[in-house]
XYZ file of C-alpha atoms in Angstrom:
90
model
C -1.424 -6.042 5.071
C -2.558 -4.715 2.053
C 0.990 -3.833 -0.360
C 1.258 -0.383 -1.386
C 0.492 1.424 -4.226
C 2.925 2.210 -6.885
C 4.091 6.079 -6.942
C 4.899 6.154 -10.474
C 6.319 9.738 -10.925
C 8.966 8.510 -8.052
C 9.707 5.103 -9.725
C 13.144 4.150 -10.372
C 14.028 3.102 -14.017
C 14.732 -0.344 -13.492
C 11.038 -0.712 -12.210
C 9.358 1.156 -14.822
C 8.823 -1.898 -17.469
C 6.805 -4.015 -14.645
C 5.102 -1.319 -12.346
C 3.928 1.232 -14.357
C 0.928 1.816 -16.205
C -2.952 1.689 -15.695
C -2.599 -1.964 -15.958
C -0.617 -2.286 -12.891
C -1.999 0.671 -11.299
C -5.879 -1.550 -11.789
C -4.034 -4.842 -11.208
C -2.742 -3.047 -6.997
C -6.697 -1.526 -6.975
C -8.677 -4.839 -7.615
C -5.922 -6.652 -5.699
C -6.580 -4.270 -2.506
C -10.114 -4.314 -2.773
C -10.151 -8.823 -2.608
C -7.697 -8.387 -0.051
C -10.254 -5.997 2.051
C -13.164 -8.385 1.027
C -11.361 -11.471 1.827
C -10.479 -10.582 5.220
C -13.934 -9.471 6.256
C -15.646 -12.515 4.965
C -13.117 -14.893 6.748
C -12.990 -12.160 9.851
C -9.318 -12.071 9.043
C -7.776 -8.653 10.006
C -6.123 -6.936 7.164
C -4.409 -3.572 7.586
C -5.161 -1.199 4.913
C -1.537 0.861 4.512
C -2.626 2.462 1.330
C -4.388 4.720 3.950
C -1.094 6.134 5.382
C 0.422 6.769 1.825
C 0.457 10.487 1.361
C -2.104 12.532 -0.830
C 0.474 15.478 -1.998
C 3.927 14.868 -4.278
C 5.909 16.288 -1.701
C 4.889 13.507 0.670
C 5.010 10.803 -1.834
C 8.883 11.638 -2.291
C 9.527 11.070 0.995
C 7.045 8.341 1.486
C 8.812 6.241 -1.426
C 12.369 4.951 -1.774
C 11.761 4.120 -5.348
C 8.143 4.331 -5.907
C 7.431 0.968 -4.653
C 9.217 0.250 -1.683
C 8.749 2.819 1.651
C 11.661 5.207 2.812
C 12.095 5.499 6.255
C 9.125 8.150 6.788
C 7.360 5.245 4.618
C 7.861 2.860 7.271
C 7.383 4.803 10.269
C 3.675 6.096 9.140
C 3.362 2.439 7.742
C 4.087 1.387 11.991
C 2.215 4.030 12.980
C -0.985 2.507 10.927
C 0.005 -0.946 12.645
C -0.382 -0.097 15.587
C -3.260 1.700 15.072
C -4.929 -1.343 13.795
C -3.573 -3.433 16.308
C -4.904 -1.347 19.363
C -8.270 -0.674 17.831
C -8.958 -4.639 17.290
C -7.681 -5.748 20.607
């Protein structure tokens, strides 16, 4: 699965000196797009979860824990994206 993208208004302090900026933010972007490329040249099935991350800041906050790791409504659209994948590839 492709890791998640950092939600830096959300981000707890002790994260801020190694997951913020437009470094990092380029750094999860690039990363994601070898990830997607990878998998389709080896025919490898990669889920995409930065599709299930929410657009709006009200989302976000309760899509985050601490702007990098998911909350429980984080996880559950995260499963729900699974199993998406899952049933649309078998």
């Amino acid at each position: 699965g492709v890791p998640l993208p950092v939600y830096e208004p959300g981000l707890a302090k002790e994260w801020t000196a190694f997951a913020s900026g437009e470094n990092v933010k380029r750094q999860l972007g690039n990363y994601r797009e070898w990830l997607l490329r990878f998998g389709e040249s080896f025919r490898i099935p990669v889920v995409d979860f930065w599709e299930c991350v929410p657009a709006d800041s009200g989302g976000m906050d309760a899509f985050y824990l601490d702007g990098i790791h998911p909350a429980e409504e984080g996880h559950r659209r995260m499963a729900a994206r699974w199993v998406e994948h899952i049933t649309k590839s078998t």
